[in-house]
XYZ file of C-alpha atoms in Angstrom:
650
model
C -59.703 46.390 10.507
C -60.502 47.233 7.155
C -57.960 46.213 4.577
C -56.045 49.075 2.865
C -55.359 48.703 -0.882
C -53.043 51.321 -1.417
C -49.918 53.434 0.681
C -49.371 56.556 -0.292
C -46.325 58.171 0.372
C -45.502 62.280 1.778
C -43.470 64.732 1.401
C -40.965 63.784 4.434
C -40.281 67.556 4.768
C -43.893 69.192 5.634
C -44.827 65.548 7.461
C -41.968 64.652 9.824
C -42.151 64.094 13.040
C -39.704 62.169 16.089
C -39.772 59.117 16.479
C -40.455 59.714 20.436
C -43.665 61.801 19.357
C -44.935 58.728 17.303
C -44.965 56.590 19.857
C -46.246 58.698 22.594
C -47.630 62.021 23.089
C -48.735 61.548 19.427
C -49.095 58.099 19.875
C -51.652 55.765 17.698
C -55.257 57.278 17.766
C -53.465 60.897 18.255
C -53.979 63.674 15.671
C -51.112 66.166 14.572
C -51.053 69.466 13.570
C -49.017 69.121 9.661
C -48.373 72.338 8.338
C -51.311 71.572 5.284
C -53.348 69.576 7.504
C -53.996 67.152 10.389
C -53.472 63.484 10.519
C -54.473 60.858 12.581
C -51.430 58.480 13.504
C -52.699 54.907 11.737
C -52.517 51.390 14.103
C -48.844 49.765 14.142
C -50.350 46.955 11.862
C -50.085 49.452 8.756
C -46.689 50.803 9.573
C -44.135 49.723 7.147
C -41.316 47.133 8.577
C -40.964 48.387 12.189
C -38.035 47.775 14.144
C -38.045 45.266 17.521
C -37.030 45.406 20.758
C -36.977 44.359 23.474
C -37.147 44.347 27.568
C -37.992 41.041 29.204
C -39.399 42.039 32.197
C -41.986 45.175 30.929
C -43.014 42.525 28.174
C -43.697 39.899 30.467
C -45.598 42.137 32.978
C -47.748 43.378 29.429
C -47.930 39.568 27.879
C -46.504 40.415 24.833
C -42.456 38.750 23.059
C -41.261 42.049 21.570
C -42.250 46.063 21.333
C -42.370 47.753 18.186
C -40.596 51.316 17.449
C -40.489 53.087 13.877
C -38.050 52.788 11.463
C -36.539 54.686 9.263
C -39.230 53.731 6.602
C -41.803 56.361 8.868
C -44.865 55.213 9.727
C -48.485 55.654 8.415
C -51.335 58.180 8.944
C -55.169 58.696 8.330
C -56.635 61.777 7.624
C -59.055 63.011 10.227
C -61.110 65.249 10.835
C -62.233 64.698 7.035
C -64.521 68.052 6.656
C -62.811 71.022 5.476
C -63.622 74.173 4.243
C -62.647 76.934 1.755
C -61.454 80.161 3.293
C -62.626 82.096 0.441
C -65.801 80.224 -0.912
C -66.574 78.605 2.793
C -67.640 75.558 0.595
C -68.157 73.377 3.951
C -67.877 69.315 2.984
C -65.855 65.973 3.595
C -62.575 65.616 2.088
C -63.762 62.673 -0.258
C -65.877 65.217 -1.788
C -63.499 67.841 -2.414
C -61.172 65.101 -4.142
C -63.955 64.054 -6.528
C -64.642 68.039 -7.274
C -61.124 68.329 -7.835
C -60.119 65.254 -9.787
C -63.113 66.414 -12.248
C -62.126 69.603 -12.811
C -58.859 68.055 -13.605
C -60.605 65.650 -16.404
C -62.683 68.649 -17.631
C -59.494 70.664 -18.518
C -57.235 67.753 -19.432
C -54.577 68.653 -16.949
C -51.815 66.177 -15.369
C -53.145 65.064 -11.995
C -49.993 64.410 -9.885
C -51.872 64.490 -6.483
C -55.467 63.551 -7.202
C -55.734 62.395 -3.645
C -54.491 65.896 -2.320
C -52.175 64.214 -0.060
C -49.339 66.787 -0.136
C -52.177 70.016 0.485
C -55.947 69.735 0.379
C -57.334 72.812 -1.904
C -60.039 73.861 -3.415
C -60.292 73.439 -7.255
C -62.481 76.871 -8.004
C -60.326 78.968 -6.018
C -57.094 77.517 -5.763
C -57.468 77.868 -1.696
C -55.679 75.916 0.985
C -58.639 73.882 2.462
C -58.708 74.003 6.699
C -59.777 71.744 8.387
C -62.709 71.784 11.185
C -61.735 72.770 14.496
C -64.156 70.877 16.357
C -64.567 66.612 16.646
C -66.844 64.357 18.836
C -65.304 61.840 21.343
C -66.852 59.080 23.877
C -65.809 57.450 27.077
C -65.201 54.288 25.065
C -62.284 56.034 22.935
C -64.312 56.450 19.990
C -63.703 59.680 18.180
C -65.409 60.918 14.836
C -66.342 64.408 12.919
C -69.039 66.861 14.365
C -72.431 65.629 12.627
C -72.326 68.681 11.033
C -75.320 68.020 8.377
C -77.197 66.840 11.288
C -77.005 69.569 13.334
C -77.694 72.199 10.996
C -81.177 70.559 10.328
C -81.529 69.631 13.494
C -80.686 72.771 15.233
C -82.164 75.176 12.285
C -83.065 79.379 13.779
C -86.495 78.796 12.416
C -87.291 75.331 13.953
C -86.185 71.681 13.180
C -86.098 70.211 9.665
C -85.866 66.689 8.167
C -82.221 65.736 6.917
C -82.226 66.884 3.267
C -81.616 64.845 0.452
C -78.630 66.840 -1.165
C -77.227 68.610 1.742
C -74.713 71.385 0.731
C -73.332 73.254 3.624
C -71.422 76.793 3.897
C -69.520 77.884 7.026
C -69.687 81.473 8.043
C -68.860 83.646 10.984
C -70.948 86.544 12.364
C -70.419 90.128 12.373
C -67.557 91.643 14.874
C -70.770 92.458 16.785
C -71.726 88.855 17.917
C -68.651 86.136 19.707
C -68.472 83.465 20.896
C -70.054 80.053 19.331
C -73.317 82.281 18.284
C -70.849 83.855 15.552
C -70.100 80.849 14.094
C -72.846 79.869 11.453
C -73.146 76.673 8.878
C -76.021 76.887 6.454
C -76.936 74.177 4.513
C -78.086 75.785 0.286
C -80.002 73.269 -0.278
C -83.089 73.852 2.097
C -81.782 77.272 3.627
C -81.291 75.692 7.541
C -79.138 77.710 9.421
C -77.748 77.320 12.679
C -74.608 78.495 14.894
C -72.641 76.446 17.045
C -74.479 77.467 20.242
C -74.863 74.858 22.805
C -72.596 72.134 21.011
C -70.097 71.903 23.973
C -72.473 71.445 26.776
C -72.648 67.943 27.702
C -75.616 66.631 27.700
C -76.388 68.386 24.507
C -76.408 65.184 21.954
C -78.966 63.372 24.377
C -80.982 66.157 24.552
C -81.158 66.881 21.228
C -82.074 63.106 20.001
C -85.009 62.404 22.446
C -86.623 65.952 21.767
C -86.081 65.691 17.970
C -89.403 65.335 15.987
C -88.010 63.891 12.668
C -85.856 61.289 14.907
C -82.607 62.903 14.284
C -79.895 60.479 15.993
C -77.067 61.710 17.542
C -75.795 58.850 19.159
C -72.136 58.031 19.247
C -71.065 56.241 15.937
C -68.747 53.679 17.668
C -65.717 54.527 15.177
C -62.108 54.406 15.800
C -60.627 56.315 12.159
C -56.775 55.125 13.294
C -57.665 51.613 12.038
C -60.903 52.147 10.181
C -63.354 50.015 12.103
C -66.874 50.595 13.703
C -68.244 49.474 16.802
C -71.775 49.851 18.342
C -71.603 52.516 20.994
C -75.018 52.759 23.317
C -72.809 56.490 24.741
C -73.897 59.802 23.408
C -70.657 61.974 22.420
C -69.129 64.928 23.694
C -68.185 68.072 21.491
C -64.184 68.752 22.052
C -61.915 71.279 19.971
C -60.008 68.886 18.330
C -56.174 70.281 20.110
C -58.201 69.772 23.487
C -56.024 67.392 26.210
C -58.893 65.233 27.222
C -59.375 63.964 23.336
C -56.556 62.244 23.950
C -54.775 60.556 27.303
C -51.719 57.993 26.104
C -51.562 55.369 28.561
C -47.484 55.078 29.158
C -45.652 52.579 31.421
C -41.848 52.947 31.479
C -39.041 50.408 32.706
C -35.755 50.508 33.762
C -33.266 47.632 32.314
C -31.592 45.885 34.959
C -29.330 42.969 35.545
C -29.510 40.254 34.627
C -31.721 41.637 31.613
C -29.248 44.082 30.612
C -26.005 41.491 30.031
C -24.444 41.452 27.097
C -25.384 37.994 26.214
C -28.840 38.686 27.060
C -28.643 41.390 24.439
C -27.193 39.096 21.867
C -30.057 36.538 22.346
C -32.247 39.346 21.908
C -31.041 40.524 18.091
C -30.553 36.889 17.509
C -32.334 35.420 14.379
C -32.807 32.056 16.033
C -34.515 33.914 19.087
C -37.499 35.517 16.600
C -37.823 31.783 15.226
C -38.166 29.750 18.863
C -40.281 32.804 19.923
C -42.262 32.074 16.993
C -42.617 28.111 16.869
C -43.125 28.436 21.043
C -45.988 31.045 20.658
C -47.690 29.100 17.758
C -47.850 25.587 19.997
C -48.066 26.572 23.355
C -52.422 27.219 22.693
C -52.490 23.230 22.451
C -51.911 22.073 26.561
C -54.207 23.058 29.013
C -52.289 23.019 32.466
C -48.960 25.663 33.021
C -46.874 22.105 33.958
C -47.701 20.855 30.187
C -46.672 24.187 28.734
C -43.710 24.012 30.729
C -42.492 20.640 29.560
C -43.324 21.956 25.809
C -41.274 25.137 26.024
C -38.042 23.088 27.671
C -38.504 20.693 24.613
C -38.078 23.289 22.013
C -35.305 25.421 23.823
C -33.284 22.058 23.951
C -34.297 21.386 20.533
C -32.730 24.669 19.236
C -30.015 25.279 21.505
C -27.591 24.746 19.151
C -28.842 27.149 16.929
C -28.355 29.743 19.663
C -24.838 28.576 19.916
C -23.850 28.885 16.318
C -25.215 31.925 15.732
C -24.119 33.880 19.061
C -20.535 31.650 19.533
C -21.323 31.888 23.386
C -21.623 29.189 26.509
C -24.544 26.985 25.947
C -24.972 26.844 29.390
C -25.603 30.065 30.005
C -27.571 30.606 26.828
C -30.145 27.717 28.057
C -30.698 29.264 31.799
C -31.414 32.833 29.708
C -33.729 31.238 27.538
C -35.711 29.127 30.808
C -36.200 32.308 32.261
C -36.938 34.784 29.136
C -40.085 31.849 28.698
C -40.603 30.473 31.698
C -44.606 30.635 32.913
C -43.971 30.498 36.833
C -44.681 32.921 39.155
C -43.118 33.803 42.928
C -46.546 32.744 44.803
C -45.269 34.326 48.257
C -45.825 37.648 46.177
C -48.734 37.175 44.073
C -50.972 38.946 46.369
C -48.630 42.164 46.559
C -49.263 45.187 44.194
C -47.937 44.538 40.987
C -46.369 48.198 40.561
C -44.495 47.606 43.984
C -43.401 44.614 42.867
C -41.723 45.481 39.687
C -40.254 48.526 41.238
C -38.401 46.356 43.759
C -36.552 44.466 41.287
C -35.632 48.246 40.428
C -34.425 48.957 43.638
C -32.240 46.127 44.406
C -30.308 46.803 40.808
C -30.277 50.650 42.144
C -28.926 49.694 45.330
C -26.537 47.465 44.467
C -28.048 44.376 45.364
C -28.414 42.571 42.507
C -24.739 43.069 40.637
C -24.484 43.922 37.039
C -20.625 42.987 37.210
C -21.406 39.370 37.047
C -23.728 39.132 33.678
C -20.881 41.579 31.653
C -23.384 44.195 31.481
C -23.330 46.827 28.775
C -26.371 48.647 29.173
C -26.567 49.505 33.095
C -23.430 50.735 34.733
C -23.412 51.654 38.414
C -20.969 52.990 40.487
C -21.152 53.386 44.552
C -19.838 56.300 46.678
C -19.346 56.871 50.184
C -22.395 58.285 51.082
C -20.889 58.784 54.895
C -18.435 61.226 53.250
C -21.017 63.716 51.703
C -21.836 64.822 55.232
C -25.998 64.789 54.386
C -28.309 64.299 56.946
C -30.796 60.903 56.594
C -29.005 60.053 53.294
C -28.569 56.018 53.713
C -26.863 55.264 50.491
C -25.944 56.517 47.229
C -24.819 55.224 43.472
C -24.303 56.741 40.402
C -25.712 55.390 37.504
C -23.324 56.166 34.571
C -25.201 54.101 31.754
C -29.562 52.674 32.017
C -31.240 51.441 29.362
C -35.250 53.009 29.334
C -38.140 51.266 27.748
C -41.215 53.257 27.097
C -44.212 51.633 26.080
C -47.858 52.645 24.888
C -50.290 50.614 25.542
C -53.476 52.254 24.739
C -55.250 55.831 25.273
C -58.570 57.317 26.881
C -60.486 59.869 26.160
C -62.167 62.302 28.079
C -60.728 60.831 31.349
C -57.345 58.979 31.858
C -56.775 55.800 33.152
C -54.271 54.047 34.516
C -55.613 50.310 33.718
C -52.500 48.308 32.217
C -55.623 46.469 30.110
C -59.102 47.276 28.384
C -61.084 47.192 31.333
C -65.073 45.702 31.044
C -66.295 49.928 31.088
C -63.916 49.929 27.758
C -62.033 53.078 28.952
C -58.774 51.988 27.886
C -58.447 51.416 24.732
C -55.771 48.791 23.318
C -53.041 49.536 20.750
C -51.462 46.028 21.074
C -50.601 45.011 17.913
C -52.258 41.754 16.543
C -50.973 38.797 16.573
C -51.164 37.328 13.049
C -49.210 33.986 10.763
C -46.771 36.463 9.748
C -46.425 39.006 13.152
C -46.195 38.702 16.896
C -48.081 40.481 19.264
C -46.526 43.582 20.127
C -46.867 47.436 21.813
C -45.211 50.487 20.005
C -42.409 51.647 22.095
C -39.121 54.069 22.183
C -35.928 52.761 24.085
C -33.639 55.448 25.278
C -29.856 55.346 27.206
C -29.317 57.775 29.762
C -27.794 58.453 33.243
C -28.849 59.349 37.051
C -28.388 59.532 40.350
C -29.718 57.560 43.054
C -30.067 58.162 46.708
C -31.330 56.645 49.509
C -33.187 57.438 52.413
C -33.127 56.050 56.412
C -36.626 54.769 56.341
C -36.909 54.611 59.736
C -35.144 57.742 60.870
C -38.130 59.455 58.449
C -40.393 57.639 60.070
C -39.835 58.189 63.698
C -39.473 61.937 63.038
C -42.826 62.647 61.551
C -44.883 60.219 63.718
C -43.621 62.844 66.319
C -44.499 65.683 64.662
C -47.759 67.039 63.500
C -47.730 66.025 60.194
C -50.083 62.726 60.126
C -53.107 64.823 59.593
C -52.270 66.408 56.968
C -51.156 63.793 54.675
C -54.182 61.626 55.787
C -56.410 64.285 54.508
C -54.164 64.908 51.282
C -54.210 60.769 50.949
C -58.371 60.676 50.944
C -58.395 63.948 48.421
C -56.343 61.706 46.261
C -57.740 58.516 46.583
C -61.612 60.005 45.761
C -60.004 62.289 43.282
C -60.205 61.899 39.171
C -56.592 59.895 39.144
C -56.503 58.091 42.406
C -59.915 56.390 41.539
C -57.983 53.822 39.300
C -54.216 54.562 41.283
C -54.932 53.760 44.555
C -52.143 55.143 46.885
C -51.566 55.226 50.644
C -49.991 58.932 51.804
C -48.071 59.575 54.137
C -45.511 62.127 55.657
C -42.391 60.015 54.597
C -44.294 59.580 51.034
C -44.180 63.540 51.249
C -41.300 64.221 52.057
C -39.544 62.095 49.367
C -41.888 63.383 46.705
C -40.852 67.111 47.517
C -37.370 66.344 48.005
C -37.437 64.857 44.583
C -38.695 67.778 43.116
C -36.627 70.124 44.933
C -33.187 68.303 43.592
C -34.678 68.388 40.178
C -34.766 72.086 40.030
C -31.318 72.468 41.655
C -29.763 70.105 39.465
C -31.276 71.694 36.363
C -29.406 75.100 37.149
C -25.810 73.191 37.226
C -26.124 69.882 35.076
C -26.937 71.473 31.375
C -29.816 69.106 30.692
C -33.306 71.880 31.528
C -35.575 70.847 34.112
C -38.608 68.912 31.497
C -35.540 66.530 30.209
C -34.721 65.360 33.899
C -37.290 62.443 35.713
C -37.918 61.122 39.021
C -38.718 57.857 39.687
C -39.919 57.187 43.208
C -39.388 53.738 45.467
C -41.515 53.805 48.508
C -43.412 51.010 50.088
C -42.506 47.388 50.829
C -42.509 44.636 48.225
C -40.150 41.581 46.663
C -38.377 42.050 50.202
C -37.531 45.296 49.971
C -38.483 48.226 51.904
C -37.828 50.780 49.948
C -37.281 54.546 50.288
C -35.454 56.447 47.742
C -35.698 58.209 44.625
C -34.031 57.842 41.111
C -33.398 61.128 38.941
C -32.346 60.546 35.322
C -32.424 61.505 32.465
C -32.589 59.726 28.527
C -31.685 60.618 25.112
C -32.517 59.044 21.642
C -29.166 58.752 20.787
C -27.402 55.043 21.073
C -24.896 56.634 23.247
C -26.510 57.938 25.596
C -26.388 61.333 27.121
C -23.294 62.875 27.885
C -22.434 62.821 31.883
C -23.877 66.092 33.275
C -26.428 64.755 35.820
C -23.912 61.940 36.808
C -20.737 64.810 37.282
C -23.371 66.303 39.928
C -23.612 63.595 42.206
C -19.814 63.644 43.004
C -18.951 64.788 46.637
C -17.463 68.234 45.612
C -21.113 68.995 43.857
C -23.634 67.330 45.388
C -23.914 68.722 48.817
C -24.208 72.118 47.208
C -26.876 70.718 45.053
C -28.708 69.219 48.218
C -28.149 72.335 50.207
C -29.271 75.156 47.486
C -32.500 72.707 47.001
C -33.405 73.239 50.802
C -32.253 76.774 50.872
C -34.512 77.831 47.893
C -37.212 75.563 49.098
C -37.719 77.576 52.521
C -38.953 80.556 51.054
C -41.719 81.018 48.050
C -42.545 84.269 46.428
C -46.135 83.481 46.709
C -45.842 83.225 50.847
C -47.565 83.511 52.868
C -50.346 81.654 51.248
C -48.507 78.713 49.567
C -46.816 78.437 52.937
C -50.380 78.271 55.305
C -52.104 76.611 51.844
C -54.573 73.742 52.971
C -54.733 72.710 49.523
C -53.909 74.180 46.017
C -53.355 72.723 43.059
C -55.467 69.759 40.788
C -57.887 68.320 43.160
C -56.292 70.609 45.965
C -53.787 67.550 45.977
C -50.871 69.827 47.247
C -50.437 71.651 50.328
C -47.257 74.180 50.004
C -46.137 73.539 46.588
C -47.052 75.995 43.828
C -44.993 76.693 40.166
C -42.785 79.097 42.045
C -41.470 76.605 44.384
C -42.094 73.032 44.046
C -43.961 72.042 40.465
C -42.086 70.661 37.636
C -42.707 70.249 34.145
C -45.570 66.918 33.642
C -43.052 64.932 32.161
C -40.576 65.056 35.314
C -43.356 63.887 37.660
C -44.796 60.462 38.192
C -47.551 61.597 39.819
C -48.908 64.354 37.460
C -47.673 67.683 39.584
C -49.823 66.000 43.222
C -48.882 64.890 46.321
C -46.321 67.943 47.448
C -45.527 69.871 50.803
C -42.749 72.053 51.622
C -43.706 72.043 55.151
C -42.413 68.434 55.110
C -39.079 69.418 54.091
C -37.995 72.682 55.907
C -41.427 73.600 57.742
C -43.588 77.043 57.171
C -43.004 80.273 57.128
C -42.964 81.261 60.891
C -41.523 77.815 61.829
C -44.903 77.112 63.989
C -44.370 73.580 62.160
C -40.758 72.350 61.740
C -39.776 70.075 58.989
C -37.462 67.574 58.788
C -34.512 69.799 57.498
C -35.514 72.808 59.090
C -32.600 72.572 61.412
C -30.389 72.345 58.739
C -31.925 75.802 56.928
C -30.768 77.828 60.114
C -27.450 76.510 60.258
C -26.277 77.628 56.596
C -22.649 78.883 56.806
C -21.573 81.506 53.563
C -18.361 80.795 53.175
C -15.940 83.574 51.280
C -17.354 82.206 47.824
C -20.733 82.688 47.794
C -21.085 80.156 45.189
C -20.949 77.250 47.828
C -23.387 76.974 50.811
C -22.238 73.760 53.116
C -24.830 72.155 55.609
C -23.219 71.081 58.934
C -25.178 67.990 60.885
């Protein structure tokens, strides 16, 4: 990365933005719309003292000591795209240029120059104009991103044949007459040589290769390998692809989320964490460990310095030293479980999940803090196939970026050998650790669990196997489930839906709206667990949490109504017949009856991006030709005086 000699600061008013949207959907490598103009969000090693913290699992499972989040010092931004033009004079050129037109002017007339970088607003200095910026940007596979080659393609693409690249290009950018739309209307013409050409045939795909091995002069449009959000340059063999610059594919954010469990969410565990003497073993352990070759060395090395330091723990933190060593052992410890090394790594990491979910792992004996759970008598709700359920009144979320895509996303947890992901680690340097930018959020849920094998038997007797088979290949050969292989089944199905299905209910009754409530899905076997259930929470950025509302909803007198409105409302669709008989709707046709009147959510309540859904799972189609697992349960609805409760009798 190219040092930066200067920080400029802006107006905190016209450039704000949440700390959430930093991190993530405007994440590094991201651009955002400012009210004067757009900025690109700058690589974590320019912003300005971050905070740290931490979650000892997700940064074990990334290989990194800490995480990163912005403080209230802001972060940093670039400027891109860098051409702008006037909308009076439709003076077409890069930014630099407009500074140096404007910072003369200002010499010329001996005027104060309080912004001669136009950070606050770019304008022009003849007529006083807000400058815009260009709509359109080029973008490779490889996450490279850069301005249209605007001076290129004017030549290049010029109404009365190709010309060479002139020395002094000066372009203007105009728009048709009302007569002519579309991308033939809009027209750049460079004054220097008279080439003019529209914008016709910049978005096709191919275009860029096409027009470099056809060009007679040798024009180049190959990609240019840059990333802008740290100011570095790669060679890039790719040819680019024309986006508008607010498109979704320029920019995917590669997120991975994690619950904080026991014993990683004890209060002592949090008090090692903020510790001062934690940052300086972390430091000393990271620095060293580089120098043995075999894990059994490094071992031996990091049970040195722990001992060594110890007491530094102890003076600082007043707690058992005991205790504080077995934390510390595990927080560094290098050793895997090898009876599970061969199991998928998601599965695995959701299981320790699921035992802290359902109750098998105990927060009561590590004094936790940050993950409260309390367990109900899931016999006395009186709902069918439910095995277990807990309310969780306080969880501790970590959400982490790791990297974006462009054009396609990914779901590689590193920067694969095709380069698609690309890394926003942070760099380890003498003075810094190696780090991901990430937002921590408290929040509350409810979890229930499922009879596995009640599920089970039920749909291997019913004709349901086909269906999810087919809906499991559409996935697996689809755009996502080439690099997120899954295995669908019925059960898989039915838990998705049902998910869904409680989300919307809930949202009507629990005052959070449905794109501020989550699922988080358990289903497969791993760590020992075979798991079947489904977590739905929800987070705020506050340090309190949120405020009760989803967790008052999973109390007996509420959530039976809950459970039976969800079914109710899920047995009839206002697009039915044809969501009900659908063979496949949706991205991908990845759904079978599940459509935005019924069964879609919001993308950021879904794991799996709005796929994998069937009513006909849950309470079967329309003309009950196919029954589903609660259809039973649909036709035996009692209405009670109050029409505000519906009650489901097994």
């Amino acid at each position: 990365m190219t040092e930066i000699k200067t920080r400029r600061k802006m107006d905190e008013i016209t450039h704000s933005v949440r700390r959430s949207q930093a991190v993530l959907q405007y994440g590094i490598g991201a651009m955002i719309d400012f009210p004067s103009q757009v900025l690109m969000t700058a690589t974590s090693e320019l912003w300005e003292n971050p905070d740290i913290i931490h979650d000892e699992r997700l940064e074990k499972l990334l290989g990194v000591s800490e995480f990163i989040t912005p403080s209230d010092y802001g972060i940093s931004f670039v400027r891109f795209p860098r051409w702008y033009f006037c909308p009076k004079c439709r003076k077409f050129k890069p930014i630099e240029e407009w500074q140096k037109e404007y910072k003369a002017k200002s010499a010329r007339k001996n005027t104060a120059d309080n912004d001669p970088y136009m950070i606050g607003k770019p304008v022009c200095s003849e007529d006083r104009q807000e400058l815009v910026p260009a709509r359109i940007v080029t973008v490779c596979k490889h996450g490279h991103i850069d301005d249209f080659p605007w001076v290129k393609w004017v030549h290049r693409k010029n109404r009365f044949g190709e010309k060479e690249v002139c020395s002094h290009p000066q372009l203007l950018f105009k728009t048709g007459s009302s007569a002519t739309s579309g991308l033939e209307g809009v027209e750049v013409e460079c004054t220097n040589c008279g080439a003019k050409a529209s914008l016709f045939g910049a978005f096709n795909k191919d275009t860029f290769e096409v027009e470099t091995k056809d060009s007679k002069f040798g024009t180049d449009f190959h990609c240019t390998g840059r990333h802008p959000w740290k100011n570095e340059k790669s060679i890039c063999s790719e040819y680019p692809q024309t986006k508008q610059r607010g498109a979704s594919s320029v920019y995917f954010p590669r997120i991975i989320s994690s619950l904080v469990i026991p014993p990683y969410s004890g209060l002592l565990n949090d008090k090692i964490e903020k510790s001062d003497a934690l940052r300086k073993l972390s430091d000393i352990i990271g620095d060293g460990i580089d120098d043995f070759c075999c894990d059994k060395d490094k071992e031996e090395f990091i049970l040195k310095k722990i001992d060594k330091y110890i007491d530094e723990f102890v003076k600082e933190i007043c707690e058992n030293k005991e205790a504080i060593f077995s934390i510390l052992r595990r927080k560094f410890s290098l050793s895997e479980n090898t009876e599970n090394k061969d199991q998928d790594k998601e599965l695995l990491y959701k299981s320790e999940e699921y035992k802290a979910l359902t109750g098998v792992i105990s927060g009561e004996s590590f004094g936790e803090d940050e993950f409260k759970r309390e367990s109900v008598d899931s016999d006395a709700y009186g709902l069918r196939c439910i095995k277990s359920i807990a309310l969780i009144h306080k969880v501790k979320e970590v959400t982490a970026l790791i990297g974006f895509s462009r054009i396609q996303p990914t779901n590689d947890i590193d920067e694969s050998s095709e380069g698609v992901l690309v890394s926003v680690k942070r760099k380890k340097t003498s003075t810094v650790r190696a780090a991901y930018p990430a937002t921590m959020s408290r929040g509350e849920g409810i979890f229930i669990e499922f009879y596995k094998d009640e599920l089970e038997k039920f749909f291997n007797a019913e004709p349901f196997n086909g269906r999810a088979k087919q809906l499991s290949d559409r996935y697996n050969n689809s755009f996502y489930g080439k690099n997120r292989k899954l295995n669908v089944d019925s059960v898989f199905l039915f838990l998705h839906t049902m998910s869904h299905l409680l989300i919307k209910e809930l949202s009507f009754s629990c005052g959070y709206p449905t794109a501020s409530i989550r699922e988080r899905l358990y289903y497969g076997e791993a760590g020992g667990e075979n798991m079947c259930g489904v977590f739905i929470y929800t987070t705020g950025g506050d340090s309190e949490g949120t405020l009760g509302g989803l967790v008052r909803q999973g109390q007996i007198d509420c959530l039976p109504r809950v459970f039976s409105h969800a079914i109710e409302s899920a047995k009839f669709c206002a697009n039915d017949p044809v969501c009900s008989f659908s063979e496949g709707q949706g991205m991908d046709a990845l759904n079978y009856a599940a459509c935005h009147t019924c069964a879609l959510l919001p993308e950021t309540c879904c794991e799996f991006s709005n796929t994998l859904l069937d009513r006909v799972v849950v309470v079967g189609n329309m003309d009950d030709s196919v029954k589903g697992y609660y259809s039973d349960f649909v036709n035996k609805i009692e209405k009670p005086l109050n029409n505000n409760e519906r009650v489901y009798y097994s």
